[in-house]
């Protein structure tokens, strides 16, 4: 993508070039303490409440009846306006920041509005971008599914007969979906220290196998009435945008509890998402084909096109308490065998009502080889192998004080990068139990 040139100074390596324009929720350190919508541009943030108050949207008269959405503490109301509106607002903001803008008087030459609405990012704080009513995590990363399934059930049973017929998922816990930068407390729970013991008697205490899961999150913008499925051909229109996601996992708690109903306390203690929602249109140039699925799908899952995942370069860093950082994974977001539109179509096929703000997790994204595994479970071969870190340190699973940073970016052209910022979490010790 050729860079869009701006009158605003935007670092050429910024994830937030004019080709992006992601939406989020901010408070600013000095002027405003209530949460409000914003977009990220380079090292700045455009406060959309202040921008709307200062007639910044005067060049987009069609938006006038809806300006109140920029005074809301979440993006849900803006998202519910639908993709055509998101598209129009993004293109309008790209024009306003372009050095050849058709409305120079609105912002480029309006220092008063720049002063009130264009904030240095370091003077703002980001918050959860949406009110998340429901969260469902899927399992579309077939390389991870095979690796994890092999560790849990043996290679012969790694992928169940349903895997290539259904984008399977489990209902996660929305109440503990938190924004990047929120501390994650190590969970206590029931642990089976010796899985070979007979009888099996669990112990109780802090998880000893705390893990990450590198995922993409998809936030919805459209509701479907209960009883009315979302047709696969319309499912893309239900998507507001995408975030990075870390589905923190307590593998020992998960292994003891998950049969027969699936993950529960092994997952529900915390899930982190990045703060800035990257819109579908910003990722359009980075569409990629899904991983092969030779199965004859049922019609409700057959997409009109196959390039329905995205080539997002993904990286995971582990920083130990002494501050040394190791990049432990480098992969791509296209390592998925199911797309989010297929997940939406399956999720609603029985009449489940989806709503704006719902979060869908892709499932852990791993490369076929060991270069970009999405969990420590895989990197450590189920805890059998030490993961070498910088400074001769090692890990099998997370220690208290470890920080995980997930980054994702599309493109390689300086000045035209489309990225997600960071998805960060630091592990805090478990609550002491008597
Ligand atoms: O039972 C298994 O094979 C593993 C299940 C999970 O870890 C659930 C999950 O979060 C799936 C994923 O993120 O890919
Ligand atoms: Ca997961
Ligand atoms: Mg989780």
Coordinates of C-alpha atoms and ligand atoms in Angstrom, one line a residue:
X1 CA 0.0 0.0 0.0
X2 CA 1.5 3.4 -1.0
X3 CA 1.6 5.7 2.1
X4 CA -1.1 8.4 2.5
X5 CA 0.8 11.6 3.2
X6 CA -0.3 13.7 6.1
X7 CA 0.2 17.3 7.3
X8 CA 0.5 15.8 10.8
X9 CA 3.9 14.3 11.6
X10 CA 3.4 10.6 11.7
X11 CA 6.5 8.3 12.4
X12 CA 7.1 6.1 9.3
X13 CA 7.2 3.0 11.6
X14 CA 4.0 3.8 13.4
X15 CA 1.3 1.1 13.4
X16 CA -1.2 3.9 13.2
X17 CA -0.5 5.4 9.8
X18 CA -3.3 7.1 7.8
X19 CA -3.9 3.7 6.2
X20 CA -5.2 2.4 9.5
X21 CA -7.5 4.8 11.7
X22 CA -8.3 2.4 14.5
X23 CA -11.0 3.3 17.1
X24 CA -10.7 3.1 20.9
X25 CA -11.8 4.6 24.2
X26 CA -9.6 7.1 26.1
X27 CA -9.4 9.3 29.1
X28 CA -6.9 12.1 29.1
X29 CA -4.6 12.8 32.0
X30 CA -5.3 16.5 32.2
X31 CA -8.5 17.7 30.6
X32 CA -11.1 15.0 30.6
X33 CA -11.6 12.1 33.0
X34 CA -14.7 10.6 31.4
X35 CA -14.2 7.8 28.8
X36 CA -14.9 8.8 25.2
X37 CA -14.3 7.5 21.7
X38 CA -11.1 8.3 19.8
X39 CA -8.9 7.3 16.9
X40 CA -5.2 6.7 17.0
X41 CA -3.0 8.5 14.4
X42 CA 0.8 8.2 14.7
X43 CA 1.8 9.4 18.2
X44 CA -1.5 11.3 18.6
X45 CA -5.1 10.5 19.5
X46 CA -8.1 12.3 18.0
X47 CA -10.6 12.8 20.8
X48 CA -13.8 12.3 18.9
X49 CA -16.0 13.9 21.5
X50 CA -14.0 17.1 21.5
X51 CA -13.7 16.9 17.7
X52 CA -17.5 16.6 17.3
X53 CA -18.1 19.4 19.8
X54 CA -15.7 21.6 17.7
X55 CA -17.8 20.9 14.5
X56 CA -15.1 18.6 13.2
X57 CA -17.7 16.5 11.5
X58 CA -19.2 19.5 9.7
X59 CA -17.8 18.1 6.4
X60 CA -19.8 14.9 6.9
X61 CA -23.4 16.2 7.2
X62 CA -24.9 12.7 7.0
X63 CA -23.4 12.0 10.4
X64 CA -25.1 14.9 12.1
X65 CA -28.1 12.9 13.5
X66 CA -25.6 10.4 15.2
X67 CA -23.0 12.7 16.8
X68 CA -24.1 11.6 20.3
X69 CA -22.3 8.3 19.7
X70 CA -19.0 10.2 20.3
X71 CA -20.1 11.1 23.8
X72 CA -20.6 7.5 24.9
X73 CA -18.1 5.7 27.2
X74 CA -17.9 2.7 24.8
X75 CA -17.8 2.2 21.0
X76 CA -21.0 0.1 21.0
X77 CA -23.3 2.9 19.8
X78 CA -20.9 3.9 17.0
X79 CA -20.4 0.3 16.0
X80 CA -24.2 -0.3 15.9
X81 CA -24.4 2.4 13.2
X82 CA -23.1 -0.2 10.8
X83 CA -20.2 -0.8 8.5
X84 CA -21.2 1.8 5.8
X85 CA -21.0 4.5 8.5
X86 CA -17.7 3.2 9.9
X87 CA -16.4 3.3 6.3
X88 CA -17.6 6.9 5.7
X89 CA -16.1 8.2 9.0
X90 CA -12.8 6.4 8.5
X91 CA -12.5 7.8 4.9
X92 CA -13.5 11.3 6.1
X93 CA -10.8 11.3 8.8
X94 CA -8.2 10.0 6.3
X95 CA -9.1 13.0 4.1
X96 CA -8.9 15.5 7.0
X97 CA -5.4 14.3 7.9
X98 CA -4.3 14.1 4.3
X99 CA -1.9 16.9 3.2
X100 CA -4.3 17.4 0.2
X101 CA -7.4 17.5 2.3
X102 CA -10.6 18.8 0.7
X103 CA -11.5 20.5 4.0
X104 CA -8.4 22.3 5.2
X105 CA -10.4 24.7 7.3
X106 CA -11.9 22.0 9.5
X107 CA -8.6 20.7 11.1
X108 CA -5.4 21.2 9.1
X109 CA -5.7 25.0 9.4
X110 CA -7.7 25.0 12.6
X111 CA -5.2 25.3 15.4
X112 CA -7.9 25.8 18.0
X113 CA -9.5 22.4 17.2
X114 CA -6.1 20.7 17.0
X115 CA -5.4 22.1 20.5
X116 CA -8.7 20.8 21.9
X117 CA -9.1 17.5 20.1
X118 CA -5.6 16.3 18.9
X119 CA -3.8 14.9 22.0
X120 CA -0.3 13.4 22.3
X121 CA -0.9 9.7 23.0
X122 CA 1.3 9.8 26.1
X123 CA -1.2 12.1 27.7
X124 CA -4.0 9.6 27.3
X125 CA -5.0 6.3 28.8
X126 CA -6.8 3.6 26.9
X127 CA -9.8 1.5 28.2
X128 CA -11.8 -1.5 27.1
X129 CA -13.1 -0.3 23.7
X130 CA -16.6 -1.9 24.0
X131 CA -19.1 -3.1 26.5
X132 CA -18.6 -6.8 25.8
X133 CA -21.9 -8.7 26.5
X134 CA -20.7 -12.1 25.4
X135 CA -17.4 -13.7 24.6
X136 CA -16.9 -16.9 22.6
X137 CA -13.5 -18.5 21.9
X138 CA -13.0 -20.7 18.9
X139 CA -10.4 -23.3 17.9
X140 CA -9.7 -22.3 14.3
X141 CA -5.9 -22.5 14.5
X142 CA -5.5 -26.0 13.3
X143 CA -1.7 -26.2 14.0
X144 CA -2.4 -25.4 17.7
X145 CA -5.5 -27.6 17.8
X146 CA -3.4 -30.5 16.7
X147 CA -0.5 -29.7 19.0
X148 CA -2.7 -29.0 22.0
X149 CA -5.1 -31.9 21.2
X150 CA -2.1 -34.3 21.0
X151 CA -0.8 -33.2 24.4
X152 CA -4.3 -33.5 26.0
X153 CA -5.5 -36.6 24.2
X154 CA -2.7 -38.1 22.2
X155 CA -2.1 -37.5 18.5
X156 CA -4.6 -40.2 17.4
X157 CA -7.4 -38.2 19.2
X158 CA -6.0 -34.7 18.7
X159 CA -8.6 -33.5 16.2
X160 CA -12.0 -34.9 16.7
X161 CA -14.2 -36.0 13.7
X162 CA -16.1 -32.8 13.9
X163 CA -13.0 -30.5 13.6
X164 CA -13.2 -29.9 9.8
X165 CA -17.0 -29.8 9.7
X166 CA -17.6 -27.3 12.5
X167 CA -15.8 -24.1 13.7
X168 CA -16.1 -25.4 17.3
X169 CA -16.1 -22.9 20.1
X170 CA -16.8 -22.6 23.8
X171 CA -18.7 -19.8 25.6
X172 CA -16.0 -17.8 27.5
X173 CA -16.4 -15.3 30.3
X174 CA -17.0 -11.7 29.2
X175 CA -16.7 -10.3 32.8
X176 CA -12.9 -10.9 32.8
X177 CA -12.1 -9.6 29.3
X178 CA -9.7 -6.7 30.1
X179 CA -7.8 -4.1 28.2
X180 CA -4.1 -4.3 27.4
X181 CA -2.0 -3.2 30.5
X182 CA -4.3 -4.8 33.1
X183 CA -2.5 -7.1 35.5
X184 CA -3.5 -10.8 35.4
X185 CA -3.7 -12.6 38.8
X186 CA -2.5 -16.2 38.8
X187 CA -5.6 -18.3 39.5
X188 CA -6.0 -20.8 42.3
X189 CA -7.8 -24.0 41.5
X190 CA -8.0 -27.8 41.6
X191 CA -4.9 -29.4 40.3
X192 CA -4.1 -33.1 39.6
X193 CA -0.4 -33.2 40.3
X194 CA 0.0 -36.8 39.1
X195 CA -2.3 -37.5 36.2
X196 CA -1.2 -41.2 36.3
X197 CA -2.3 -41.7 39.9
X198 CA -5.2 -44.0 40.8
X199 CA -7.4 -42.9 42.4
X200 CA -7.2 -39.4 41.1
X201 CA -7.3 -37.0 44.0
X202 CA -6.8 -33.3 43.3
X203 CA -4.9 -30.8 45.4
X204 CA -5.7 -27.0 45.6
X205 CA -3.5 -24.0 45.1
X206 CA -2.0 -21.6 42.5
X207 CA -1.8 -22.9 39.0
X208 CA 1.7 -24.2 38.3
X209 CA 1.2 -24.2 34.5
X210 CA 0.1 -20.7 33.6
X211 CA 0.1 -20.1 29.9
X212 CA -0.7 -17.7 27.1
X213 CA -2.7 -18.1 23.9
X214 CA -1.9 -15.9 20.9
X215 CA -5.2 -15.1 19.3
X216 CA -7.1 -12.5 17.1
X217 CA -10.3 -11.1 18.5
X218 CA -13.3 -10.0 16.4
X219 CA -15.8 -7.4 17.8
X220 CA -19.3 -7.4 16.3
X221 CA -21.4 -4.4 15.3
X222 CA -24.7 -6.0 14.3
X223 CA -27.4 -7.8 16.1
X224 CA -29.5 -10.6 14.7
X225 CA -32.9 -11.4 16.3
X226 CA -33.1 -14.5 18.4
X227 CA -34.2 -17.4 16.1
X228 CA -32.8 -15.8 13.0
X229 CA -29.3 -17.0 11.9
X230 CA -26.8 -14.7 10.2
X231 CA -26.4 -16.0 6.6
X232 CA -22.7 -16.6 5.7
X233 CA -23.0 -14.1 2.8
X234 CA -23.9 -11.3 5.2
X235 CA -21.7 -12.4 8.1
X236 CA -18.8 -10.0 7.2
X237 CA -21.2 -7.1 7.7
X238 CA -21.6 -8.1 11.4
X239 CA -17.9 -7.3 12.0
X240 CA -16.9 -4.0 13.5
X241 CA -13.2 -4.7 13.7
X242 CA -10.3 -6.7 15.1
X243 CA -8.0 -6.7 18.1
X244 CA -5.1 -8.8 19.4
X245 CA -6.1 -11.2 22.2
X246 CA -4.3 -13.2 24.8
X247 CA -6.5 -16.0 26.2
X248 CA -4.6 -16.7 29.4
X249 CA -4.8 -20.4 30.3
X250 CA -4.1 -22.3 33.4
X251 CA -3.2 -25.7 31.8
X252 CA -3.3 -27.8 35.0
X253 CA -6.7 -26.5 36.1
X254 CA -7.9 -26.9 32.5
X255 CA -6.6 -30.5 32.2
X256 CA -8.4 -31.7 35.4
X257 CA -11.8 -29.9 34.7
X258 CA -12.3 -29.9 30.9
X259 CA -13.9 -33.4 30.4
X260 CA -16.8 -33.5 29.6
X261 CA -17.9 -29.8 29.4
X262 CA -14.8 -28.0 28.2
X263 CA -12.6 -25.2 29.6
X264 CA -13.9 -23.3 32.6
X265 CA -11.8 -22.0 35.5
X266 CA -8.8 -22.7 33.4
X267 CA -9.8 -19.8 31.2
X268 CA -12.3 -17.5 32.9
X269 CA -9.8 -15.7 35.2
X270 CA -8.7 -13.3 32.5
X271 CA -8.5 -12.6 28.8
X272 CA -6.6 -9.5 27.5
X273 CA -7.4 -7.6 24.3
X274 CA -5.6 -4.7 22.7
X275 CA -7.1 -1.2 23.0
X276 CA -7.5 -0.1 19.4
X277 CA -10.1 -1.7 17.1
X278 CA -8.8 -2.1 13.6
X279 CA -11.6 -1.8 11.1
X280 CA -12.4 -4.4 8.5
X281 CA -11.6 -1.9 5.7
X282 CA -8.1 -1.3 7.0
X283 CA -7.3 -5.0 6.7
X284 CA -8.9 -5.4 3.3
X285 CA -5.6 -5.1 1.4
X286 CA -4.2 -8.0 3.6
X287 CA -6.8 -10.6 2.9
X288 CA -5.3 -14.2 2.6
X289 CA -6.6 -17.7 1.9
X290 CA -7.6 -19.8 4.9
X291 CA -5.6 -23.0 5.6
X292 CA -6.9 -25.9 3.4
X293 CA -10.0 -27.8 4.5
X294 CA -10.7 -30.6 2.1
X295 CA -14.0 -31.4 3.8
X296 CA -17.3 -30.8 2.0
X297 CA -18.8 -28.2 4.2
X298 CA -22.5 -27.9 4.8
X299 CA -24.0 -25.0 2.7
X300 CA -24.4 -22.6 5.7
X301 CA -20.6 -22.5 6.1
X302 CA -19.7 -22.2 2.4
X303 CA -18.2 -18.7 1.9
X304 CA -18.4 -16.8 -1.4
X305 CA -14.6 -16.3 -1.3
X306 CA -11.7 -18.1 0.3
X307 CA -9.5 -15.1 1.2
X308 CA -11.3 -14.4 4.4
X309 CA -8.4 -14.4 6.9
X310 CA -5.7 -11.8 7.1
X311 CA -1.9 -11.8 6.8
X312 CA -1.1 -10.0 10.1
X313 CA 2.5 -10.4 11.2
X314 CA 2.2 -11.5 14.9
X315 CA 5.0 -11.5 17.5
X316 CA 5.0 -12.5 21.2
X317 CA 7.6 -11.1 23.6
X318 CA 8.2 -12.5 27.2
X319 CA 9.8 -10.0 29.6
X320 CA 11.1 -11.5 32.9
X321 CA 10.9 -9.5 36.2
X322 CA 14.5 -8.4 35.7
X323 CA 13.5 -6.7 32.5
X324 CA 15.1 -8.9 29.9
X325 CA 12.9 -9.5 26.9
X326 CA 12.8 -12.4 24.5
X327 CA 10.8 -12.7 21.3
X328 CA 9.3 -16.2 21.8
X329 CA 7.0 -16.4 18.7
X330 CA 6.8 -14.9 15.2
X331 CA 3.8 -16.0 13.1
X332 CA 0.9 -14.8 11.0
X333 CA -2.8 -14.4 11.4
X334 CA -3.5 -16.4 8.3
X335 CA -2.8 -19.7 10.1
X336 CA -6.6 -20.3 10.5
X337 CA -8.7 -23.0 8.9
X338 CA -12.0 -21.1 9.7
X339 CA -12.8 -17.4 9.2
X340 CA -14.7 -15.1 11.5
X341 CA -17.6 -14.9 9.1
X342 CA -17.9 -18.7 9.3
X343 CA -17.7 -18.5 13.1
X344 CA -20.5 -16.0 13.1
X345 CA -22.6 -18.1 10.7
X346 CA -22.1 -21.2 12.9
X347 CA -22.6 -19.4 16.2
X348 CA -26.0 -18.1 15.0
X349 CA -27.1 -21.0 12.9
X350 CA -29.4 -22.3 15.6
X351 CA -30.9 -18.9 16.3
X352 CA -28.4 -17.5 18.9
X353 CA -28.8 -13.7 19.1
X354 CA -25.5 -11.9 18.6
X355 CA -25.1 -8.3 19.5
X356 CA -22.8 -5.3 19.0
X357 CA -19.8 -5.6 21.4
X358 CA -19.8 -9.4 21.3
X359 CA -16.2 -10.7 21.2
X360 CA -15.2 -13.8 19.2
X361 CA -11.7 -15.3 19.7
X362 CA -10.1 -17.0 16.7
X363 CA -8.5 -19.7 18.8
X364 CA -4.7 -19.9 19.3
X365 CA -2.7 -19.2 16.2
X366 CA 0.4 -21.3 15.7
X367 CA 2.7 -21.9 12.7
X368 CA 3.1 -25.5 11.4
X369 CA 6.8 -25.4 12.5
X370 CA 8.2 -24.2 15.9
X371 CA 8.9 -20.6 14.7
X372 CA 5.6 -19.1 15.7
X373 CA 3.8 -21.3 18.3
X374 CA 0.9 -19.6 20.1
X375 CA 1.3 -21.1 23.6
X376 CA 4.0 -22.1 26.0
X377 CA 2.2 -25.5 26.2
X378 CA 3.4 -26.1 22.7
X379 CA 6.8 -24.4 23.0
X380 CA 7.6 -26.5 26.1
X381 CA 6.2 -29.7 24.6
X382 CA 3.7 -29.9 27.4
X383 CA 6.2 -28.8 30.1
X384 CA 8.8 -31.3 29.1
X385 CA 11.2 -28.9 27.4
X386 CA 12.7 -25.6 28.7
X387 CA 12.2 -22.5 26.6
X388 CA 15.5 -20.7 26.4
X389 CA 15.2 -17.0 27.1
X390 CA 17.7 -14.1 26.8
X391 CA 20.3 -14.0 29.6
X392 CA 20.3 -17.8 29.9
X393 CA 17.0 -17.7 31.7
X394 CA 14.4 -20.5 30.9
X395 CA 10.7 -21.0 31.2
X396 CA 8.2 -23.9 30.8
X397 CA 5.2 -21.8 31.9
X398 CA 4.8 -18.2 33.2
X399 CA 6.3 -17.1 36.5
X400 CA 4.9 -14.3 38.7
X401 CA 6.2 -10.9 37.4
X402 CA 6.5 -12.2 33.8
X403 CA 5.0 -9.8 31.1
X404 CA 3.7 -11.0 27.8
X405 CA 3.4 -8.5 24.9
X406 CA 1.7 -9.4 21.7
X407 CA 2.1 -7.2 18.7
X408 CA 0.5 -7.4 15.3
X409 CA 1.0 -5.4 12.1
X410 CA 0.2 -5.6 8.4
X411 CA 2.3 -4.4 5.5
X412 CA 5.9 -3.4 5.2
X413 CA 5.8 0.0 3.5
X414 CA 7.0 2.7 5.9
X415 CA 4.3 5.2 6.5
X416 CA 1.5 2.7 5.5
X417 CA 1.6 0.2 8.3
X418 CA -1.7 -1.1 9.7
X419 CA -1.2 -2.4 13.2
X420 CA -2.9 -3.1 16.5
X421 CA -0.5 -1.6 19.0
X422 CA 0.2 -4.0 21.9
X423 CA -1.7 -6.5 23.9
X424 CA 0.1 -6.6 27.3
X425 CA -0.3 -8.4 30.6
X426 CA 1.9 -9.0 33.6
X427 CA 1.3 -11.9 36.0
X428 CA 0.6 -11.2 39.6
X429 CA 0.9 -13.8 42.3
X430 CA -2.2 -15.8 43.3
X431 CA -4.3 -14.8 46.3
X432 CA -3.0 -16.7 49.3
X433 CA -5.5 -19.3 50.4
X434 CA -5.7 -20.5 54.0
Ligands
LIG1 O1 -9.0 -29.4 24.5 C1 -8.2 -28.9 23.8 O2 -7.7 -29.5 22.8 C2 -7.7 -27.5 24.0 C3 -8.7 -26.5 24.2 C4 -8.4 -25.2 24.5 O3 -7.3 -24.8 24.9 C5 -9.5 -24.2 24.3 C6 -9.0 -23.0 23.6 O4 -8.8 -21.9 24.1 C7 -8.7 -23.2 22.1 C8 -7.8 -22.3 21.4 O5 -7.6 -21.1 21.9 O6 -7.3 -22.6 20.3
LIG2 CA1 -8.2 -19.8 23.5
LIG3 MG1 -9.3 -16.7 28.7

